[in-house]
PDB file of C-alpha atoms and ligand atoms in Angstrom:
ATOM      1  CA  MET A   1     -17.891   0.826  -9.355  1.00 51.00           C
ATOM      2  CA  THR A   2     -15.814  -0.893 -12.342  1.00 63.00           C
ATOM      3  CA  GLU A   3     -18.592  -1.798 -14.751  1.00 66.00           C
ATOM      4  CA  SER A   4     -17.615   0.577 -17.437  1.00 86.00           C
ATOM      5  CA  VAL A   5     -14.283  -0.580 -17.346  1.00 95.00           C
ATOM      6  CA  GLN A   6     -13.161  -2.438 -20.728  1.00 96.00           C
ATOM      7  CA  GLY A   7     -10.409  -4.059 -19.231  1.00 97.00           C
ATOM      8  CA  PHE A   8      -7.711  -4.279 -16.216  1.00 98.00           C
ATOM      9  CA  ASP A   9      -4.008  -4.770 -16.647  1.00 98.00           C
ATOM     10  CA  PHE A  10      -2.231  -4.692 -13.101  1.00 98.00           C
ATOM     11  CA  HIS A  11       1.231  -4.747 -14.470  1.00 98.00           C
ATOM     12  CA  CYS A  12       2.444  -2.213 -17.364  1.00 98.00           C
ATOM     13  CA  HIS A  13       5.587  -0.309 -17.309  1.00 98.00           C
ATOM     14  CA  VAL A  14       4.111   2.757 -18.879  1.00 98.00           C
ATOM     15  CA  ASP A  15       6.695   5.108 -17.921  1.00 98.00           C
ATOM     16  CA  LEU A  16       9.160   2.604 -20.408  1.00 97.00           C
ATOM     17  CA  PHE A  17       6.901   3.529 -23.422  1.00 97.00           C
ATOM     18  CA  PRO A  18       8.145   6.012 -25.766  1.00 95.00           C
ATOM     19  CA  ASP A  19       5.011   8.295 -25.243  1.00 97.00           C
ATOM     20  CA  PRO A  20       3.551   7.758 -21.689  1.00 98.00           C
ATOM     21  CA  ALA A  21       1.253  10.730 -21.597  1.00 97.00           C
ATOM     22  CA  ARG A  22      -0.401   9.726 -24.677  1.00 97.00           C
ATOM     23  CA  LEU A  23      -0.808   6.015 -23.414  1.00 98.00           C
ATOM     24  CA  ILE A  24      -2.219   7.308 -20.199  1.00 98.00           C
ATOM     25  CA  ALA A  25      -4.506   9.569 -22.158  1.00 98.00           C
ATOM     26  CA  GLU A  26      -5.721   6.571 -24.350  1.00 98.00           C
ATOM     27  CA  CYS A  27      -6.244   4.582 -21.212  1.00 98.00           C
ATOM     28  CA  GLN A  28      -8.476   6.964 -20.112  1.00 96.00           C
ATOM     29  CA  GLU A  29     -10.257   7.142 -23.301  1.00 97.00           C
ATOM     30  CA  ARG A  30     -10.607   3.320 -23.654  1.00 97.00           C
ATOM     31  CA  LYS A  31     -11.586   2.972 -20.111  1.00 97.00           C
ATOM     32  CA  PHE A  32      -8.414   0.368 -19.386  1.00 98.00           C
ATOM     33  CA  PHE A  33      -7.597   0.651 -15.929  1.00 98.00           C
ATOM     34  CA  THR A  34      -3.687   0.400 -15.504  1.00 98.00           C
ATOM     35  CA  LEU A  35      -1.396   0.081 -12.726  1.00 98.00           C
ATOM     36  CA  ALA A  36       1.698   1.913 -14.119  1.00 98.00           C
ATOM     37  CA  VAL A  37       4.589  -0.150 -12.158  1.00 98.00           C
ATOM     38  CA  THR A  38       8.001   1.865 -12.237  1.00 98.00           C
ATOM     39  CA  THR A  39      11.607   0.241 -11.451  1.00 98.00           C
ATOM     40  CA  THR A  40      13.359   3.030  -9.393  1.00 98.00           C
ATOM     41  CA  PRO A  41      11.560   5.354  -6.930  1.00 98.00           C
ATOM     42  CA  LYS A  42      13.366   8.135  -8.744  1.00 98.00           C
ATOM     43  CA  ALA A  43      10.738   7.507 -11.412  1.00 98.00           C
ATOM     44  CA  TRP A  44       7.781   8.234  -8.565  1.00 98.00           C
ATOM     45  CA  ARG A  45       7.004  11.799  -9.291  1.00 98.00           C
ATOM     46  CA  GLN A  46       7.034  11.843 -12.894  1.00 98.00           C
ATOM     47  CA  ASN A  47       4.738   8.993 -13.005  1.00 98.00           C
ATOM     48  CA  GLN A  48       2.733  10.937 -10.383  1.00 98.00           C
ATOM     49  CA  LEU A  49       2.300  13.935 -12.200  1.00 98.00           C
ATOM     50  CA  TRP A  50       1.408  12.141 -15.698  1.00 98.00           C
ATOM     51  CA  THR A  51      -1.516  10.177 -13.841  1.00 97.00           C
ATOM     52  CA  ALA A  52      -2.671  12.968 -11.752  1.00 96.00           C
ATOM     53  CA  LYS A  53      -5.865  14.072 -14.134  1.00 93.00           C
ATOM     54  CA  THR A  54      -7.399  10.132 -14.956  1.00 95.00           C
ATOM     55  CA  PRO A  55      -8.733   7.274 -12.470  1.00 95.00           C
ATOM     56  CA  PHE A  56      -8.055   5.351 -14.940  1.00 97.00           C
ATOM     57  CA  VAL A  57      -4.033   5.141 -14.552  1.00 98.00           C
ATOM     58  CA  VAL A  58      -2.673   4.573 -11.244  1.00 98.00           C
ATOM     59  CA  PRO A  59       0.835   5.157 -10.310  1.00 98.00           C
ATOM     60  CA  ALA A  60       2.944   2.512  -8.199  1.00 98.00           C
ATOM     61  CA  ILE A  61       6.270   2.949  -6.279  1.00 98.00           C
ATOM     62  CA  GLY A  62       8.884   0.279  -7.166  1.00 98.00           C
ATOM     63  CA  LEU A  63      12.551  -0.755  -7.058  1.00 98.00           C
ATOM     64  CA  HIS A  64      12.917  -3.781  -9.634  1.00 98.00           C
ATOM     65  CA  PRO A  65      15.083  -6.939  -8.344  1.00 98.00           C
ATOM     66  CA  GLU A  66      16.887  -6.662 -11.250  1.00 97.00           C
ATOM     67  CA  LEU A  67      18.443  -3.298 -10.533  1.00 97.00           C
ATOM     68  CA  ALA A  68      18.869  -4.058  -6.768  1.00 95.00           C
ATOM     69  CA  VAL A  69      22.929  -3.768  -7.632  1.00 94.00           C
ATOM     70  CA  GLN A  70      22.499  -0.800  -9.495  1.00 95.00           C
ATOM     71  CA  ARG A  71      19.939   1.089  -7.542  1.00 95.00           C
ATOM     72  CA  GLY A  72      19.812  -0.833  -4.134  1.00 92.00           C
ATOM     73  CA  HIS A  73      20.742   2.441  -2.163  1.00 95.00           C
ATOM     74  CA  GLU A  74      17.504   3.879  -3.640  1.00 97.00           C
ATOM     75  CA  VAL A  75      15.619   1.862  -0.870  1.00 98.00           C
ATOM     76  CA  THR A  76      15.698   4.765   1.445  1.00 98.00           C
ATOM     77  CA  LEU A  77      13.918   6.896  -0.988  1.00 98.00           C
ATOM     78  CA  LEU A  78      11.308   4.329  -1.686  1.00 98.00           C
ATOM     79  CA  GLU A  79      10.503   4.059   2.161  1.00 98.00           C
ATOM     80  CA  GLU A  80      10.298   8.236   1.974  1.00 98.00           C
ATOM     81  CA  LEU A  81       7.892   8.344  -1.048  1.00 98.00           C
ATOM     82  CA  MET A  82       5.699   5.413  -0.509  1.00 98.00           C
ATOM     83  CA  SER A  83       3.392   7.171   1.994  1.00 98.00           C
ATOM     84  CA  GLU A  84       2.455   8.805  -1.264  1.00 98.00           C
ATOM     85  CA  ALA A  85       1.529   5.860  -3.009  1.00 98.00           C
ATOM     86  CA  ARG A  86      -1.090   3.181  -2.845  1.00 98.00           C
ATOM     87  CA  PHE A  87       0.873   0.805  -4.862  1.00 98.00           C
ATOM     88  CA  VAL A  88       3.717  -0.426  -4.586  1.00 98.00           C
ATOM     89  CA  GLY A  89       5.545  -2.619  -7.377  1.00 98.00           C
ATOM     90  CA  GLU A  90       7.502  -3.807  -9.080  1.00 98.00           C
ATOM     91  CA  ILE A  91       9.251  -5.273  -5.956  1.00 98.00           C
ATOM     92  CA  GLY A  92      10.335  -8.961  -5.290  1.00 98.00           C
ATOM     93  CA  LEU A  93      13.100 -11.458  -5.963  1.00 98.00           C
ATOM     94  CA  ASP A  94      14.869 -12.796  -9.248  1.00 98.00           C
ATOM     95  CA  GLY A  95      16.713 -15.900  -8.658  1.00 98.00           C
ATOM     96  CA  SER A  96      17.477 -16.761 -12.495  1.00 98.00           C
ATOM     97  CA  PRO A  97      20.928 -17.230 -13.251  1.00 98.00           C
ATOM     98  CA  ALA A  98      21.621 -13.615 -14.247  1.00 97.00           C
ATOM     99  CA  HIS A  99      20.932 -12.177 -11.368  1.00 97.00           C
ATOM    100  CA  ARG A 100      21.044 -15.124  -8.271  1.00 96.00           C
ATOM    101  CA  ASP A 101      24.113 -13.304  -7.368  1.00 97.00           C
ATOM    102  CA  SER A 102      22.819 -10.399  -6.365  1.00 98.00           C
ATOM    103  CA  LEU A 103      19.776 -12.496  -4.143  1.00 98.00           C
ATOM    104  CA  GLU A 104      20.941 -11.621  -0.816  1.00 98.00           C
ATOM    105  CA  LEU A 105      20.710  -7.851  -1.726  1.00 98.00           C
ATOM    106  CA  GLN A 106      17.726  -8.045  -3.340  1.00 98.00           C
ATOM    107  CA  ALA A 107      16.087  -9.704  -0.398  1.00 98.00           C
ATOM    108  CA  LYS A 108      17.564  -6.932   1.700  1.00 98.00           C
ATOM    109  CA  VAL A 109      15.802  -4.024  -0.664  1.00 98.00           C
ATOM    110  CA  PHE A 110      12.360  -6.109  -0.980  1.00 98.00           C
ATOM    111  CA  ALA A 111      12.216  -6.736   3.142  1.00 98.00           C
ATOM    112  CA  ALA A 112      12.660  -3.112   3.487  1.00 98.00           C
ATOM    113  CA  ALA A 113       9.913  -2.726   1.028  1.00 98.00           C
ATOM    114  CA  LEU A 114       7.638  -5.034   3.112  1.00 98.00           C
ATOM    115  CA  ARG A 115       8.464  -3.815   5.917  1.00 98.00           C
ATOM    116  CA  GLN A 116       7.301  -0.007   5.288  1.00 98.00           C
ATOM    117  CA  ALA A 117       4.122  -1.356   3.479  1.00 98.00           C
ATOM    118  CA  GLN A 118       3.291  -3.398   6.512  1.00 98.00           C
ATOM    119  CA  ARG A 119       3.912  -0.329   8.576  1.00 98.00           C
ATOM    120  CA  LEU A 120       1.532   2.067   6.513  1.00 98.00           C
ATOM    121  CA  GLY A 121      -1.061  -0.165   6.001  1.00 98.00           C
ATOM    122  CA  ALA A 122      -3.585  -0.332   3.174  1.00 98.00           C
ATOM    123  CA  LYS A 123      -0.931  -1.123   0.349  1.00 98.00           C
ATOM    124  CA  ALA A 124      -1.359  -3.211  -2.775  1.00 98.00           C
ATOM    125  CA  ALA A 125       2.288  -4.682  -3.994  1.00 99.00           C
ATOM    126  CA  SER A 126       3.088  -6.097  -7.372  1.00 99.00           C
ATOM    127  CA  ILE A 127       5.675  -8.414  -7.114  1.00 98.00           C
ATOM    128  CA  HIS A 128       7.802 -10.406  -9.222  1.00 98.00           C
ATOM    129  CA  SER A 129       9.116 -13.712  -8.157  1.00 98.00           C
ATOM    130  CA  ARG A 130      10.990 -15.597 -10.825  1.00 98.00           C
ATOM    131  CA  ARG A 131      12.708 -18.104  -9.906  1.00 98.00           C
ATOM    132  CA  ALA A 132      12.440 -17.025  -5.762  1.00 98.00           C
ATOM    133  CA  ALA A 133       8.706 -17.910  -5.274  1.00 98.00           C
ATOM    134  CA  LYS A 134       9.464 -19.803  -2.201  1.00 98.00           C
ATOM    135  CA  GLN A 135      11.460 -17.024  -0.689  1.00 98.00           C
ATOM    136  CA  VAL A 136       9.500 -14.312  -1.888  1.00 98.00           C
ATOM    137  CA  LEU A 137       6.178 -16.037   0.039  1.00 98.00           C
ATOM    138  CA  GLN A 138       8.418 -16.688   3.222  1.00 98.00           C
ATOM    139  CA  LEU A 139       9.455 -12.970   3.500  1.00 98.00           C
ATOM    140  CA  LEU A 140       5.572 -12.104   2.989  1.00 98.00           C
ATOM    141  CA  SER A 141       4.499 -14.281   5.760  1.00 98.00           C
ATOM    142  CA  ASP A 142       7.522 -13.136   8.162  1.00 98.00           C
ATOM    143  CA  LEU A 143       6.976  -9.358   7.269  1.00 98.00           C
ATOM    144  CA  THR A 144       3.344  -8.964   6.187  1.00 98.00           C
ATOM    145  CA  THR A 145      -0.261  -9.382   6.892  1.00 98.00           C
ATOM    146  CA  PRO A 146      -3.039  -9.710   4.886  1.00 97.00           C
ATOM    147  CA  ASP A 147      -5.267  -6.732   6.951  1.00 98.00           C
ATOM    148  CA  ARG A 148      -2.033  -4.089   6.068  1.00 98.00           C
ATOM    149  CA  VAL A 149      -0.717  -5.691   2.701  1.00 98.00           C
ATOM    150  CA  LEU A 150      -2.393  -7.275  -0.420  1.00 98.00           C
ATOM    151  CA  PRO A 151       0.343  -9.258  -2.369  1.00 98.00           C
ATOM    152  CA  ILE A 152      -0.610  -9.618  -6.409  1.00 99.00           C
ATOM    153  CA  LEU A 153       1.657 -11.953  -7.517  1.00 98.00           C
ATOM    154  CA  HIS A 154       3.023 -11.038 -11.012  1.00 98.00           C
ATOM    155  CA  TRP A 155       3.567 -13.250 -13.946  1.00 97.00           C
ATOM    156  CA  PHE A 156       3.646 -15.993 -11.578  1.00 98.00           C
ATOM    157  CA  SER A 157       5.978 -19.316 -12.908  1.00 97.00           C
ATOM    158  CA  ASP A 158       6.333 -21.727 -10.028  1.00 97.00           C
ATOM    159  CA  ALA A 159       4.791 -25.037  -9.897  1.00 97.00           C
ATOM    160  CA  PRO A 160       0.667 -25.186  -8.931  1.00 97.00           C
ATOM    161  CA  ALA A 161       1.789 -26.580  -5.380  1.00 98.00           C
ATOM    162  CA  VAL A 162       3.683 -23.283  -4.492  1.00 98.00           C
ATOM    163  CA  ALA A 163       0.767 -21.307  -6.258  1.00 98.00           C
ATOM    164  CA  ALA A 164      -1.574 -23.013  -3.499  1.00 98.00           C
ATOM    165  CA  VAL A 165       0.450 -21.571  -0.449  1.00 98.00           C
ATOM    166  CA  ALA A 166       0.239 -18.439  -1.993  1.00 98.00           C
ATOM    167  CA  VAL A 167      -3.466 -18.828  -2.285  1.00 98.00           C
ATOM    168  CA  ALA A 168      -3.593 -19.924   1.068  1.00 97.00           C
ATOM    169  CA  LYS A 169      -1.715 -16.363   2.335  1.00 97.00           C
ATOM    170  CA  GLY A 170      -4.313 -14.161   0.551  1.00 97.00           C
ATOM    171  CA  CYS A 171      -2.277 -13.686  -2.696  1.00 98.00           C
ATOM    172  CA  TYR A 172      -3.651 -12.453  -5.950  1.00 98.00           C
ATOM    173  CA  PHE A 173      -2.134 -13.286  -9.659  1.00 98.00           C
ATOM    174  CA  SER A 174      -2.202 -10.936 -12.378  1.00 98.00           C
ATOM    175  CA  VAL A 175      -1.854 -12.994 -15.564  1.00 98.00           C
ATOM    176  CA  ASN A 176      -0.525 -12.166 -19.239  1.00 96.00           C
ATOM    177  CA  ARG A 177      -1.490 -13.570 -22.475  1.00 94.00           C
ATOM    178  CA  GLN A 178       1.860 -14.685 -23.073  1.00 93.00           C
ATOM    179  CA  MET A 179       1.786 -16.969 -19.789  1.00 94.00           C
ATOM    180  CA  LEU A 180      -1.512 -18.154 -21.159  1.00 95.00           C
ATOM    181  CA  GLU A 181      -0.025 -19.280 -24.142  1.00 93.00           C
ATOM    182  CA  SER A 182       2.341 -21.869 -22.825  1.00 94.00           C
ATOM    183  CA  ALA A 183       1.732 -25.046 -21.429  1.00 96.00           C
ATOM    184  CA  SER A 184       3.204 -24.636 -17.878  1.00 96.00           C
ATOM    185  CA  GLY A 185       1.166 -21.219 -18.083  1.00 97.00           C
ATOM    186  CA  GLN A 186      -2.160 -22.934 -18.572  1.00 97.00           C
ATOM    187  CA  SER A 187      -1.709 -25.610 -15.724  1.00 97.00           C
ATOM    188  CA  LEU A 188      -1.094 -22.923 -13.381  1.00 98.00           C
ATOM    189  CA  VAL A 189      -3.847 -20.845 -14.110  1.00 98.00           C
ATOM    190  CA  LYS A 190      -6.147 -24.131 -14.180  1.00 97.00           C
ATOM    191  CA  SER A 191      -5.149 -24.730 -10.537  1.00 97.00           C
ATOM    192  CA  LEU A 192      -5.804 -21.037  -9.425  1.00 98.00           C
ATOM    193  CA  PRO A 193      -9.026 -19.821  -7.935  1.00 98.00           C
ATOM    194  CA  LEU A 194     -11.309 -17.440 -10.062  1.00 98.00           C
ATOM    195  CA  ASP A 195     -11.682 -15.163  -7.129  1.00 98.00           C
ATOM    196  CA  ARG A 196      -7.801 -14.454  -7.138  1.00 98.00           C
ATOM    197  CA  LEU A 197      -7.125 -13.853 -10.969  1.00 98.00           C
ATOM    198  CA  LEU A 198      -6.402 -10.302 -12.156  1.00 98.00           C
ATOM    199  CA  THR A 199      -4.872  -9.681 -16.341  1.00 98.00           C
ATOM    200  CA  GLU A 200      -1.974  -7.859 -16.797  1.00 98.00           C
ATOM    201  CA  THR A 201       0.470  -7.120 -20.050  1.00 97.00           C
ATOM    202  CA  ASP A 202       3.997  -6.624 -18.142  1.00 97.00           C
ATOM    203  CA  ALA A 203       4.031  -4.389 -21.701  1.00 97.00           C
ATOM    204  CA  PRO A 204       6.241  -3.298 -23.568  1.00 95.00           C
ATOM    205  CA  PHE A 205       8.131  -5.983 -22.851  1.00 90.00           C
ATOM    206  CA  THR A 206       5.574  -8.737 -23.779  1.00 90.00           C
ATOM    207  CA  VAL A 207       4.910  -9.413 -27.566  1.00 86.00           C
ATOM    208  CA  SER A 208       1.804  -9.878 -29.015  1.00 81.00           C
ATOM    209  CA  GLU A 209       1.305 -10.511 -32.962  1.00 80.00           C
ATOM    210  CA  ARG A 210       5.260  -9.487 -33.485  1.00 83.00           C
ATOM    211  CA  ARG A 211       4.251  -6.143 -31.652  1.00 88.00           C
ATOM    212  CA  ALA A 212       5.181  -4.794 -28.190  1.00 88.00           C
ATOM    213  CA  CYS A 213       2.107  -5.353 -26.071  1.00 93.00           C
ATOM    214  CA  VAL A 214      -0.047  -2.434 -24.625  1.00 96.00           C
ATOM    215  CA  PRO A 215      -2.837  -2.464 -21.993  1.00 97.00           C
ATOM    216  CA  PHE A 216      -5.406  -2.731 -24.118  1.00 97.00           C
ATOM    217  CA  ASP A 217      -4.378  -6.625 -24.909  1.00 96.00           C
ATOM    218  CA  VAL A 218      -5.888  -7.477 -21.652  1.00 97.00           C
ATOM    219  CA  VAL A 219      -8.646  -8.190 -23.732  1.00 97.00           C
ATOM    220  CA  SER A 220      -7.071 -11.275 -25.316  1.00 95.00           C
ATOM    221  CA  ALA A 221      -5.743 -12.558 -22.152  1.00 97.00           C
ATOM    222  CA  VAL A 222      -9.377 -12.633 -21.116  1.00 98.00           C
ATOM    223  CA  GLU A 223     -10.314 -14.391 -23.860  1.00 97.00           C
ATOM    224  CA  LEU A 224      -7.326 -17.185 -23.363  1.00 97.00           C
ATOM    225  CA  LEU A 225      -8.534 -17.167 -19.817  1.00 98.00           C
ATOM    226  CA  ALA A 226     -11.884 -18.239 -20.381  1.00 98.00           C
ATOM    227  CA  LYS A 227     -10.580 -21.139 -22.658  1.00 97.00           C
ATOM    228  CA  VAL A 228      -8.135 -22.346 -20.115  1.00 97.00           C
ATOM    229  CA  LYS A 229     -10.731 -22.272 -17.365  1.00 97.00           C
ATOM    230  CA  GLY A 230     -13.601 -23.520 -19.284  1.00 97.00           C
ATOM    231  CA  ILE A 231     -15.949 -20.959 -19.080  1.00 98.00           C
ATOM    232  CA  SER A 232     -17.007 -17.683 -20.885  1.00 98.00           C
ATOM    233  CA  ALA A 233     -15.438 -14.461 -21.719  1.00 97.00           C
ATOM    234  CA  ASP A 234     -18.201 -12.645 -20.177  1.00 97.00           C
ATOM    235  CA  ASP A 235     -17.984 -14.925 -16.643  1.00 97.00           C
ATOM    236  CA  VAL A 236     -14.315 -14.331 -16.586  1.00 97.00           C
ATOM    237  CA  ARG A 237     -14.939 -10.468 -17.419  1.00 96.00           C
ATOM    238  CA  GLY A 238     -17.145 -10.381 -14.755  1.00 96.00           C
ATOM    239  CA  GLU A 239     -14.803 -11.940 -12.411  1.00 97.00           C
ATOM    240  CA  ILE A 240     -11.611  -9.878 -12.472  1.00 97.00           C
ATOM    241  CA  SER A 241     -13.844  -6.704 -12.515  1.00 96.00           C
ATOM    242  CA  ALA A 242     -15.092  -7.910  -8.786  1.00 95.00           C
ATOM    243  CA  ASN A 243     -11.536  -8.869  -7.650  1.00 97.00           C
ATOM    244  CA  ALA A 244     -10.045  -5.931  -9.069  1.00 97.00           C
ATOM    245  CA  GLY A 245     -12.543  -3.846  -7.033  1.00 96.00           C
ATOM    246  CA  ARG A 246     -11.720  -5.772  -3.870  1.00 96.00           C
ATOM    247  CA  VAL A 247      -7.994  -4.527  -4.640  1.00 98.00           C
ATOM    248  CA  LEU A 248      -9.137  -1.219  -5.138  1.00 97.00           C
ATOM    249  CA  GLU A 249     -11.265  -0.822  -2.352  1.00 97.00           C
ATOM    250  CA  PHE A 250      -8.172  -2.247  -0.295  1.00 98.00           C
ATOM    251  CA  VAL A 251      -6.077   0.613  -1.163  1.00 98.00           C
ATOM    252  CA  GLY A 252      -8.828   2.807  -0.141  1.00 97.00           C
ATOM    253  CA  LEU A 253      -9.855   4.038  -4.194  1.00 95.00           C
ATOM    254  CA  GLN A 254     -13.053   4.344  -5.238  1.00 84.00           C
ATOM    255  CA  PRO A 255     -12.645   5.201  -8.649  1.00 74.00           C
ATOM    256  CA  ALA A 256     -15.282   7.669 -10.384  1.00 73.00           C
ATOM    257  CA  PHE A 257     -15.100   4.729 -13.381  1.00 76.00           C
TER     258      PHE A 257
HETATM  259 MN1   MN B   1       7.436  -5.688 -14.963  1.00 96.85          MN
END
């Protein structure tokens, strides 16, 4: 099903690129599967329209934790529109100094999103957990079950011991090139099972060779993953493709790749 795909970007802010329609067309031409995450449910319609004609770019409905103060009231729109989406994200919690004052409000938004995903079922969620991984995992345990919600921890940055808890709860991890360039990212990835790994870019927020990343940069993430894991890039590609296939199947997608 996923054999001819050249790469998988499971976390990309397509709608924050200068020309999203052009990027989507390029993903289709070059056969890169891309999950187009969003930061506000108000962006859902436009993302749905842009991606309607290609199986290679799939939109996700989200409400970013860093926007909880500004846009927390949009959570009702998120709940309303979620039935139209297979993927939810970007959602989650951010406990870093700039955002920890809003953690209580963030948790309300995140919990509402998880409850609705659980109610609807067959949803995979791309989840932000910076400096709040334990709280994220607690809410996942309290509000979701692995048969209805598949969590993908995006750019996970907590310790391997915390990651092990997430693995036990059924979480997948989407990993980008920037993570793989840091020592802490490398030791984390070493600890993760191959059958839970996915690639991502978090583009356009990540930088590679002094330019903003694009979904096609997952190719270099695969190469770095191979180095860290001590296996061939072909083997990593095979694993990621199988993992991606399971995630897509979970949400009811059988794309004609
Ligand atoms: Mn992001």
